[in-house]
Coordinates of C-alpha atoms and ligand atoms in Angstrom, one line a residue:
X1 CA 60.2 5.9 47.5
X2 CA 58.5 8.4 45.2
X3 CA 54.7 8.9 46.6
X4 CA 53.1 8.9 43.4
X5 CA 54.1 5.1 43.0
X6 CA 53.0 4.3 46.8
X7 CA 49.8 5.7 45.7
X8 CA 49.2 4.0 42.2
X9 CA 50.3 1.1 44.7
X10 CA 48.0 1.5 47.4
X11 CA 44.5 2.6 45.8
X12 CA 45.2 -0.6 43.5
X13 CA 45.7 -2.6 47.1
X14 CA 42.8 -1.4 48.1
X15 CA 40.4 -1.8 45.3
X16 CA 41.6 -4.6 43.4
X17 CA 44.5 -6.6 45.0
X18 CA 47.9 -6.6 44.1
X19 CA 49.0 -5.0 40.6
X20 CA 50.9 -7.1 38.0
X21 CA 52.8 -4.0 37.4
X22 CA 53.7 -0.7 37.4
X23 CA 54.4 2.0 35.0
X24 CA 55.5 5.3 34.7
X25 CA 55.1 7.9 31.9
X26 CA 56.5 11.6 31.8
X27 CA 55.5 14.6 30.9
X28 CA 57.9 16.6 28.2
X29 CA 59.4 19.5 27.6
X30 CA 60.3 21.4 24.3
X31 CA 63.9 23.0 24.2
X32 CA 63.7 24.6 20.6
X33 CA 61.9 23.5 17.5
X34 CA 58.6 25.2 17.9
X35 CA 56.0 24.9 14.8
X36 CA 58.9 23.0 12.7
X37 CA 57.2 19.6 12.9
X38 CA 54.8 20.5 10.1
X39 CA 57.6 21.9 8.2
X40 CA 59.2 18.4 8.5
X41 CA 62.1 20.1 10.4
X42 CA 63.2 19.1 13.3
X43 CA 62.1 19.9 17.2
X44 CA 64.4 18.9 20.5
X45 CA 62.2 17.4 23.0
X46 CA 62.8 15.7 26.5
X47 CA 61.2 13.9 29.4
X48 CA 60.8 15.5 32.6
X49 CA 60.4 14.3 36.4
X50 CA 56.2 15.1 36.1
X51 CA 54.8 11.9 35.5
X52 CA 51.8 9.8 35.1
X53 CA 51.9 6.4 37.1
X54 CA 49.8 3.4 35.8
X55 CA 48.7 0.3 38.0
X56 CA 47.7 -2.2 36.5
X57 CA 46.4 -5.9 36.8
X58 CA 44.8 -8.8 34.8
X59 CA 40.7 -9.6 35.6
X60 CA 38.7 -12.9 35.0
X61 CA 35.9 -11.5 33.1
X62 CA 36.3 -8.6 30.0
X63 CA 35.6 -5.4 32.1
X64 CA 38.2 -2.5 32.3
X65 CA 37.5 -1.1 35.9
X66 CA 39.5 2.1 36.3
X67 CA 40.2 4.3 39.3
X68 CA 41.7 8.4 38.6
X69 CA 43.5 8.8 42.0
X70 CA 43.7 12.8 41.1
X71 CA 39.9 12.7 39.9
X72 CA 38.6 10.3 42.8
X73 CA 37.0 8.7 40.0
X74 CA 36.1 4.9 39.6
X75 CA 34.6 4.2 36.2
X76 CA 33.9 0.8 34.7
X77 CA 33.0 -0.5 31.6
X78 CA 32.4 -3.9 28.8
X79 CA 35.6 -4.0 26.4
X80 CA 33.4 -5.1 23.3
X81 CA 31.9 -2.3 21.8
X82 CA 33.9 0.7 23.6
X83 CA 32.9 4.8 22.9
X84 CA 34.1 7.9 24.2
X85 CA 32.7 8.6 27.2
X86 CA 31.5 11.0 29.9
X87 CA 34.3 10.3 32.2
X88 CA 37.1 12.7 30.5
X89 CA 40.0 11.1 31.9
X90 CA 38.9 7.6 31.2
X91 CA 38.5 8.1 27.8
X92 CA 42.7 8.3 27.0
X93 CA 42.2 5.2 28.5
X94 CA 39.8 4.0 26.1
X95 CA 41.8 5.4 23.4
X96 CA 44.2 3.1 23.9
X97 CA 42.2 0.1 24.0
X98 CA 40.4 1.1 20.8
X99 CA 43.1 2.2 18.8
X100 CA 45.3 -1.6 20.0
X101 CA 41.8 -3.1 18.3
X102 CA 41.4 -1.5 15.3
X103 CA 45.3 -2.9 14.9
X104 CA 43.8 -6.3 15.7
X105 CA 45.2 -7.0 19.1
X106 CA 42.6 -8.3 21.4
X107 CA 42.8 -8.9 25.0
X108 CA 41.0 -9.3 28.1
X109 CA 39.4 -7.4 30.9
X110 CA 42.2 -5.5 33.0
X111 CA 42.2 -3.3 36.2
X112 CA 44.2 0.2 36.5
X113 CA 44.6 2.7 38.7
X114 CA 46.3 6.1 37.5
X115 CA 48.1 8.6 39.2
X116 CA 50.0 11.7 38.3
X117 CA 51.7 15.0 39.1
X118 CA 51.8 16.5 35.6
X119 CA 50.1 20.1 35.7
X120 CA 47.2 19.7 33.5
X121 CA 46.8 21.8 30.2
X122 CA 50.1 23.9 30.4
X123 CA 52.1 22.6 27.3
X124 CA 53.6 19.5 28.9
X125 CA 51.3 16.8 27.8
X126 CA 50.0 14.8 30.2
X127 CA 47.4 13.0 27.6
X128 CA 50.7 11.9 26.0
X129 CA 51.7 10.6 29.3
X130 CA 48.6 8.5 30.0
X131 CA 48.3 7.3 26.7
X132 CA 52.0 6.0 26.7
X133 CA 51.7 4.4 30.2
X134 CA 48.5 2.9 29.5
X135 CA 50.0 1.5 26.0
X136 CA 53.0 0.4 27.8
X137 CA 51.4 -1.2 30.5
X138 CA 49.3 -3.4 28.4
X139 CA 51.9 -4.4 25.9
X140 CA 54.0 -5.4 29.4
X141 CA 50.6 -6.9 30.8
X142 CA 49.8 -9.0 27.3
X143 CA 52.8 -9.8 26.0
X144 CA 51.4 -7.7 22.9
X145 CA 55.1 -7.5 21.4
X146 CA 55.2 -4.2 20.3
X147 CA 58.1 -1.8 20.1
X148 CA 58.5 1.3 21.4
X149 CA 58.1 3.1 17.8
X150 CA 54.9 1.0 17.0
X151 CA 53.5 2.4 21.0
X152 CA 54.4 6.1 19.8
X153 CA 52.7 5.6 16.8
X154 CA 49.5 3.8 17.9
X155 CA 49.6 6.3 21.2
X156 CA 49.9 9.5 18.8
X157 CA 46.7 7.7 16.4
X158 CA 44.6 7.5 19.6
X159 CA 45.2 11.1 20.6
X160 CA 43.9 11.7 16.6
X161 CA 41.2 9.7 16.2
X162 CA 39.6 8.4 19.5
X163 CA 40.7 12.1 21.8
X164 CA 39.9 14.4 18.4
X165 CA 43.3 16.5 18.8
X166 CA 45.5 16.5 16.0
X167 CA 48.9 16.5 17.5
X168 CA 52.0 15.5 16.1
X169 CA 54.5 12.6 16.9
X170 CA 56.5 14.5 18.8
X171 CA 54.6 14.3 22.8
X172 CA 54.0 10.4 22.6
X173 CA 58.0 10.3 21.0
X174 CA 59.6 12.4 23.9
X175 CA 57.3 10.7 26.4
X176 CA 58.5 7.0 25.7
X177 CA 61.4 7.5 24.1
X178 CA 63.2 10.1 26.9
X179 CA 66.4 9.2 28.5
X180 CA 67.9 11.1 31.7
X181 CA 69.6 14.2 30.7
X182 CA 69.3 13.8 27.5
X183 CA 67.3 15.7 25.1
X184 CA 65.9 14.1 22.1
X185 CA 66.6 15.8 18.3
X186 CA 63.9 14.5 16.2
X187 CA 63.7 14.6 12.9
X188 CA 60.1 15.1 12.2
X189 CA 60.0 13.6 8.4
X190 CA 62.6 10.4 9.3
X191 CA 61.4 10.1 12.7
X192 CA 65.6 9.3 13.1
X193 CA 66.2 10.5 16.7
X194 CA 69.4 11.2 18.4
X195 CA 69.9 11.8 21.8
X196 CA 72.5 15.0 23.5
X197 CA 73.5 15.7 26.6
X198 CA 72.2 18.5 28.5
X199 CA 73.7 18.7 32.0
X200 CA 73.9 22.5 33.0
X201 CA 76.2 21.8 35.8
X202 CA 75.0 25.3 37.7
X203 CA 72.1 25.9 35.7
X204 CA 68.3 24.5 35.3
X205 CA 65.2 24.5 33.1
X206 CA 62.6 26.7 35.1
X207 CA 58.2 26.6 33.4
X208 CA 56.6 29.4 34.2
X209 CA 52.9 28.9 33.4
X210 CA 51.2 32.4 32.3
X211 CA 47.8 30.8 33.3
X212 CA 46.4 32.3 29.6
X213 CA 45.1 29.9 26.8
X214 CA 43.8 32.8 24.4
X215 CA 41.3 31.6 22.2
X216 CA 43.0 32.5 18.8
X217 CA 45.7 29.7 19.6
X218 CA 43.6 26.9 17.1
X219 CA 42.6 29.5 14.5
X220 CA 46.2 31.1 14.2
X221 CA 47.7 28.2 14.3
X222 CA 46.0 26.5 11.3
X223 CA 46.3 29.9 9.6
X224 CA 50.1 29.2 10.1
X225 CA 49.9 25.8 8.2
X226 CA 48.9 27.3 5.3
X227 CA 51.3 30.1 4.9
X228 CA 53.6 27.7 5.0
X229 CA 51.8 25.5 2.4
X230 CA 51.6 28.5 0.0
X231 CA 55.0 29.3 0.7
X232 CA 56.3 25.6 -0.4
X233 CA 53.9 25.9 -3.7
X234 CA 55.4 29.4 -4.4
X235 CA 58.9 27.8 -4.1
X236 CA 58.1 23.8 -5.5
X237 CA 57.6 25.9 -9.1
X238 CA 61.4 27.1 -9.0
X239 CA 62.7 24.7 -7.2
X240 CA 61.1 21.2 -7.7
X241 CA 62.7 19.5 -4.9
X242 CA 61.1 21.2 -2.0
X243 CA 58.4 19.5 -0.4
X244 CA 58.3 21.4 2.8
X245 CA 60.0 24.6 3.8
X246 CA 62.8 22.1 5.8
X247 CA 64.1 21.4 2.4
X248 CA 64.4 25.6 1.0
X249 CA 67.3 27.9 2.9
X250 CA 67.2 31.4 4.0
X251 CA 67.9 32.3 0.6
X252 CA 65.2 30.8 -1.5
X253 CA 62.8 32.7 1.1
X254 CA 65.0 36.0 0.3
X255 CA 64.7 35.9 -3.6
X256 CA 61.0 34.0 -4.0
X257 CA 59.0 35.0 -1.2
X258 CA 59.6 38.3 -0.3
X259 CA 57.4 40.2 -3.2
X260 CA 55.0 38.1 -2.0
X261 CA 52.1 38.6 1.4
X262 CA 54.3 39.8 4.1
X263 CA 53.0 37.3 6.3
X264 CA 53.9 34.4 4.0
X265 CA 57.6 35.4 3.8
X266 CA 57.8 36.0 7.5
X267 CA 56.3 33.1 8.8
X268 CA 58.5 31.0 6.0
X269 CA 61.5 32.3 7.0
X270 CA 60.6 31.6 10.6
X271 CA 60.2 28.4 10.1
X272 CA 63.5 28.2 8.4
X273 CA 65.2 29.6 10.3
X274 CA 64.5 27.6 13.3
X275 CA 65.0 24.6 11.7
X276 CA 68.7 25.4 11.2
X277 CA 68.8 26.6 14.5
X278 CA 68.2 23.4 16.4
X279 CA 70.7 22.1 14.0
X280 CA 73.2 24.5 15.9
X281 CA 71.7 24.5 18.8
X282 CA 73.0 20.5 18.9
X283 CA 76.2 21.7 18.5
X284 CA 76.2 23.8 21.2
X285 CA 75.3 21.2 23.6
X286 CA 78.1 19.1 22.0
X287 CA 80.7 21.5 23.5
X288 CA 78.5 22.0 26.5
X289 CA 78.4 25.7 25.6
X290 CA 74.7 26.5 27.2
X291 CA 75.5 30.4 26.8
X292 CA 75.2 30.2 23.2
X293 CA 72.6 27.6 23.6
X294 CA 70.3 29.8 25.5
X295 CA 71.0 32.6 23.3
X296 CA 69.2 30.8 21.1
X297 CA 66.7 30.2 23.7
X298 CA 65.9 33.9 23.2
X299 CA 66.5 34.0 19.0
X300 CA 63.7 31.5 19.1
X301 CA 61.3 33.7 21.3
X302 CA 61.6 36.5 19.3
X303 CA 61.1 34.7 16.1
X304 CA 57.5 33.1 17.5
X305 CA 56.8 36.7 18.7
X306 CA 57.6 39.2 16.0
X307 CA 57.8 36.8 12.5
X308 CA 56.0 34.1 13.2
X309 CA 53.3 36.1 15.7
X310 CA 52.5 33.3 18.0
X311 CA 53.1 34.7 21.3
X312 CA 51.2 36.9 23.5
X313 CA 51.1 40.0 25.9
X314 CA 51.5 37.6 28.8
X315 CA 54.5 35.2 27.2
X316 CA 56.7 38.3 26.0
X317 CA 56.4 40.1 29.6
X318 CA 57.9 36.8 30.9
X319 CA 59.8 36.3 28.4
X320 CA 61.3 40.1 28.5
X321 CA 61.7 39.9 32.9
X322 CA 63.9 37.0 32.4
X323 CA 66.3 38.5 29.5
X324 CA 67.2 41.3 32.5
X325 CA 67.7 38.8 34.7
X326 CA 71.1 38.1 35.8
X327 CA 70.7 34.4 36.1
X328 CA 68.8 33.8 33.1
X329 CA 71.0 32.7 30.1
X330 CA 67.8 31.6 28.2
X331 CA 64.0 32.0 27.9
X332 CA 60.9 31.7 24.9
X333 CA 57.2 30.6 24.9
X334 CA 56.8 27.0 24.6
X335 CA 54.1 25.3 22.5
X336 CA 51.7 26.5 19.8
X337 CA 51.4 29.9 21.4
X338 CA 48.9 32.2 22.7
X339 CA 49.3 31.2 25.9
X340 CA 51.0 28.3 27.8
X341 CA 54.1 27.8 29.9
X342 CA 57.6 29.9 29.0
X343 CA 60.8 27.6 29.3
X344 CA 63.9 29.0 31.0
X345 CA 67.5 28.3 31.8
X346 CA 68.3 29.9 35.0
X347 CA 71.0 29.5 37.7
X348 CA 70.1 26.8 40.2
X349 CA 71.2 29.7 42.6
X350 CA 69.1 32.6 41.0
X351 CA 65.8 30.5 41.1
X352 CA 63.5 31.3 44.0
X353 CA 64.7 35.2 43.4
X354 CA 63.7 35.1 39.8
X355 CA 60.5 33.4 40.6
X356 CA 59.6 35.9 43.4
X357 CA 60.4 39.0 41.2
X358 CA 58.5 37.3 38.0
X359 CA 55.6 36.4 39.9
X360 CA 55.4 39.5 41.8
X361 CA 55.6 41.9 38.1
X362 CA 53.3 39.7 36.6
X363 CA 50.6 39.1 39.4
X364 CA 50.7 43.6 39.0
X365 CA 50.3 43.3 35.6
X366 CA 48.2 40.8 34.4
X367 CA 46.5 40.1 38.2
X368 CA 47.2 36.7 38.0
X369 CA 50.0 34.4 39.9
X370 CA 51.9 32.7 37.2
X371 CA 52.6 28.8 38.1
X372 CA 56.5 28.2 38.5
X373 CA 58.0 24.6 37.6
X374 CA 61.4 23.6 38.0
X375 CA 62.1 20.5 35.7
X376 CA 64.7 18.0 35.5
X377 CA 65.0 15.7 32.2
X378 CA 64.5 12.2 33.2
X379 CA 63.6 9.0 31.7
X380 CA 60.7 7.9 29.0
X381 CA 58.1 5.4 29.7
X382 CA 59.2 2.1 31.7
X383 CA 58.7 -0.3 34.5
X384 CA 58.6 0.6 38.1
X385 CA 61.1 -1.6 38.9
X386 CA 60.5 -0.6 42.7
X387 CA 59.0 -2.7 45.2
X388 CA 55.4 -1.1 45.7
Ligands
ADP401 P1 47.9 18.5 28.2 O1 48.4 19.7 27.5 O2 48.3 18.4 29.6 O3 48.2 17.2 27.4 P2 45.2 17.8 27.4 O4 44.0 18.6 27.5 O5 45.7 17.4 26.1 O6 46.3 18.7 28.2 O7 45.1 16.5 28.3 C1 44.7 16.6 29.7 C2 43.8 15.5 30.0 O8 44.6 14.3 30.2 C3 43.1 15.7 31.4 O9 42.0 16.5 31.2 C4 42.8 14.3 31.8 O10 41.7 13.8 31.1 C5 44.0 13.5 31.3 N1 45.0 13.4 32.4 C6 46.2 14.1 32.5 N2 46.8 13.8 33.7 C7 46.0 12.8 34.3 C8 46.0 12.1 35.6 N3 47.0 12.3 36.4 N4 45.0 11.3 35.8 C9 44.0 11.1 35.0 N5 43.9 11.7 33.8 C10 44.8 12.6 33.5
MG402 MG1 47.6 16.9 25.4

C-alpha cells in the first residue's frame, strides 16, 4: 500500500486513535493553456500521482488539533473565532474551516493529520491539494452535502480571501475534479469541463524544476492583465461583442491592435492564439496524435517567451536542451512564468538520459541542480478506500 496513506494512518493511530477516514488530494499539472484563464479562454489541466493525504476524525469538544507529518508540527486551536495563524501550513487548514462558516455551515471539533509528497512551491499546487482534501474530508466527515463544484468553488474562495493569493479556478478544479489519464479542458468563463484521453503509450510527462522564482513574476504578471484589458477596450469599441480577448480572432488583433503599443498587440495575440490552440490541441489527442500535440507543446513555449515575455534565462535553456533531444516530442514553461517547473513529453526510454544531460548543462550554467519529476495523470480528490 502506498506509504503516504500508512503514514496519514499511523501518526493519526498514534495521536488520536483511529481515523473516520481518509482522503487523498493531488497535485496538477498544466498541459497548455497558460495565462488564458483571465482571457476567459480555456486551459487543459490534470491530476497527477503527488498527493496530499488527509486523516481525519470526529472530537467531543470544538477544538481542531492538527498534526503536519512533513512539518513535524502539532498545532491546536478553538473553532469559534478562527484567524490566520503562525503555523503556515495550518492555516490552509483554517481556510477551509472559515470560508465553510462564512457559507453558514457549522460543525464540530475534528482531528487531522496531513501528509504529502507534492514538491512545494514548483507550479503544481499543493495549497490546492490541502485545501481540496481538507474540504473533502469534512463534507465526507459532516455530511455537509456539498458537490464537488460547490468544494472547488469554496476551496478556490479560501485560497482568495483567508491564504491572500489570488488564483484562479483552475488548481482546486483539476485537483478534485481529475480522472486517470485524463486531462481536463476547462472552459474558464462556463466552468463546462470535458475530459480527453492522454495515454502516450511509449511516452511520459517529465517536470523539471529550474529552482528560480524571479521576483518580477507578480509585477509582470499583473502588467499582463492589463494589456489584455486595454486590448479588449480597444477592440469592445469596433466590435461590441467582445468581452474578453477569448471572444476576438487572430484577425481583429491584426487590423485593430497592431498601430497600437507593441506590447499590447503581442501579448493579445498571444493570448489568442493559445486559446485556439488548446482547442486543437483536443483534437489531437482525439486521434492520439501526441506528435502534433507536442508540437504545440513547443508553439506554446515560444509564444510565453518571445510574445507574451513570461519566461526566463533558466526556462528557455530547458526548454531549448529538450527541443534537440531525440526523445523529446514536446516541452514549455509551465505556470505564470519567471521561474517554475518546465513540462515535457519524453520517451519513457529516453528519460534518465535526458535528465542526466539536462541536469548536467544546466548545473554548468546556472550552478544549480534542476529537480526532475516524472508524472503520471491520476485521479482528483476521493476516499482512500484502502484498509489503513
Ligand atoms: P504551491 O505552488 O505548491 O501551491 P504555495 O506556496 O501556494 O505553493 O503553497 C504551499 C504551502 O501549502 C506550503 O507552504 C504549506 O503551507 C502547504 N502545504 C503543501 N503541502 C503540504 C503538506 N504536505 N503538508 C502540510 N502543508 C502543506
Ligand atoms: Mg499554491
Amino acid at each position: 500500500m502506498n506509504l503516504l496513506i500508512q503514514d496519514a494512518g499511523r501518526y493519526y493511530r498514534e495521536q488520536f486513535g483511529e481515523p473516520d477516514l481518509i482522503i487523498r488530494s493531488p497535485g496538477r499539472i498544466n498541459l497548455l493553456g497558460e495565462h488564458t484563464d483571465y482571457n476567459a479562454g480555456y486551459v487543459l489541466p490534470a491530476a497527477i500521482d503527488n498527493a496530499v493525504y488527509v486523516s481525519i476524525g470526529k472530537r467531543k469538544d470544538a477544538k481542531i488539533a492538527l498534526y503536519s507529518v512533513d512539518y513535524q508540527e502539532h498545532f491546536e486551536i478553538e473553532q469559534s473565532n478562527l484567524q490566520k495563524t503562525q503555523v503556515h501550513w495550518a492555516n490552509y487548514v483554517l481556510s477551509i474551516v472559515v470560508t465553510l462558516q462564512k457559507a453558514g455551515y457549522f460543525f464540530d471539533g475534528f482531528n487531522a493529520v496531513v501528509r504529502g509528497d507534492i514538491p512545494i512551491g514548483a507550479g503544481l499546487s499543493s495549497s490546492a491539494a490541502v485545501e481540496c482534501a481538507v474540504i473533502f474530508a469534512l463534507n465526507e466527515l459532516f455530511a455537509l452535502g456539498l458537490d464537488k463544484m460547490q468544494m472547488v468553488q469554496l476551496a478556490q474562495q479560501a485560497e482568495n480571501e483567508f491564504i491572500g493569493v489570488k488564483c484562479g479556478i483552475m488548481d482546486q478544479f483539476a485537483s478534485m475534479f481529475g480522472k486517470q489519464d485524463q486531462v481536463i479542458q476547462l472552459d474558464c468563463r462556463s466552468l463546462k469541463h470535458t475530459y480527453f484521453k492522454f495515454q502516450p503509450e511509449d511516452h511520459q510527462l517529465l517536470l523539471l524544476n529550474t529552482q528560480v522564482k524571479h521576483s518580477l513574476a507578480d509585477s509582470e504578471y499583473n502588467l499582463r492583465r492589463l494589456d489584455c484589458e486595454a486590448g479588449v477596450a480597444h477592440l469592445s469599441r469596433i466590435f461590441p461583442e467582445i468581452d474578453h480577448l477569448r471572444d476576438a480572432t487572430e484577425e481583429m488583433i491584426e487590423s485593430e491592435l497592431k498601430g497600437l503599443s507593441n506590447d499590447v498587440y503581442n501579448h493579445c495575440l498571444y493570448a489568442v492564439q493559445e486559446i485556439k490552440r488548446v482547442k486543437e490541441a483536443c483534437t489531437d489527442l482525439m486521434s492520439e496524435n501526441y506528435i502534433a500535440f507536442g508540437k504545440k507543446m513547443f508553439e506554446t513555449h515560444k509564444g510565453l517567451s518571445e510574445m507574451y515575455q513570461v519566461s526566463c534565462p533558466e526556462l528557455d535553456f530547458l526548454v531549448a536542451f529538450a527541443a534537440k533531444h531525440k526523445d523529446v516530442l514536446g516541452a514549455r514553461m509551465m505556470g505564470g512564468g519567471f521561474g517554475g517547473c518546465t513540462i515535457n513529453l519524453i520517451r519513457k526510454d529516453g528519460i534518465s538520459d535526458f535528465i542526466d544531460r539536462a541536469s548536467e548543462a544546466y548545473l554548468e550554467t546556472f550552478g544549480i541542480l534542476p529537480g526532475a519529476y516524472p508524472v503520471t495523470i491520476s485521479e482528483g480528490t476521493s476516499l482512500v478506500q484502502a484498509q489503513f
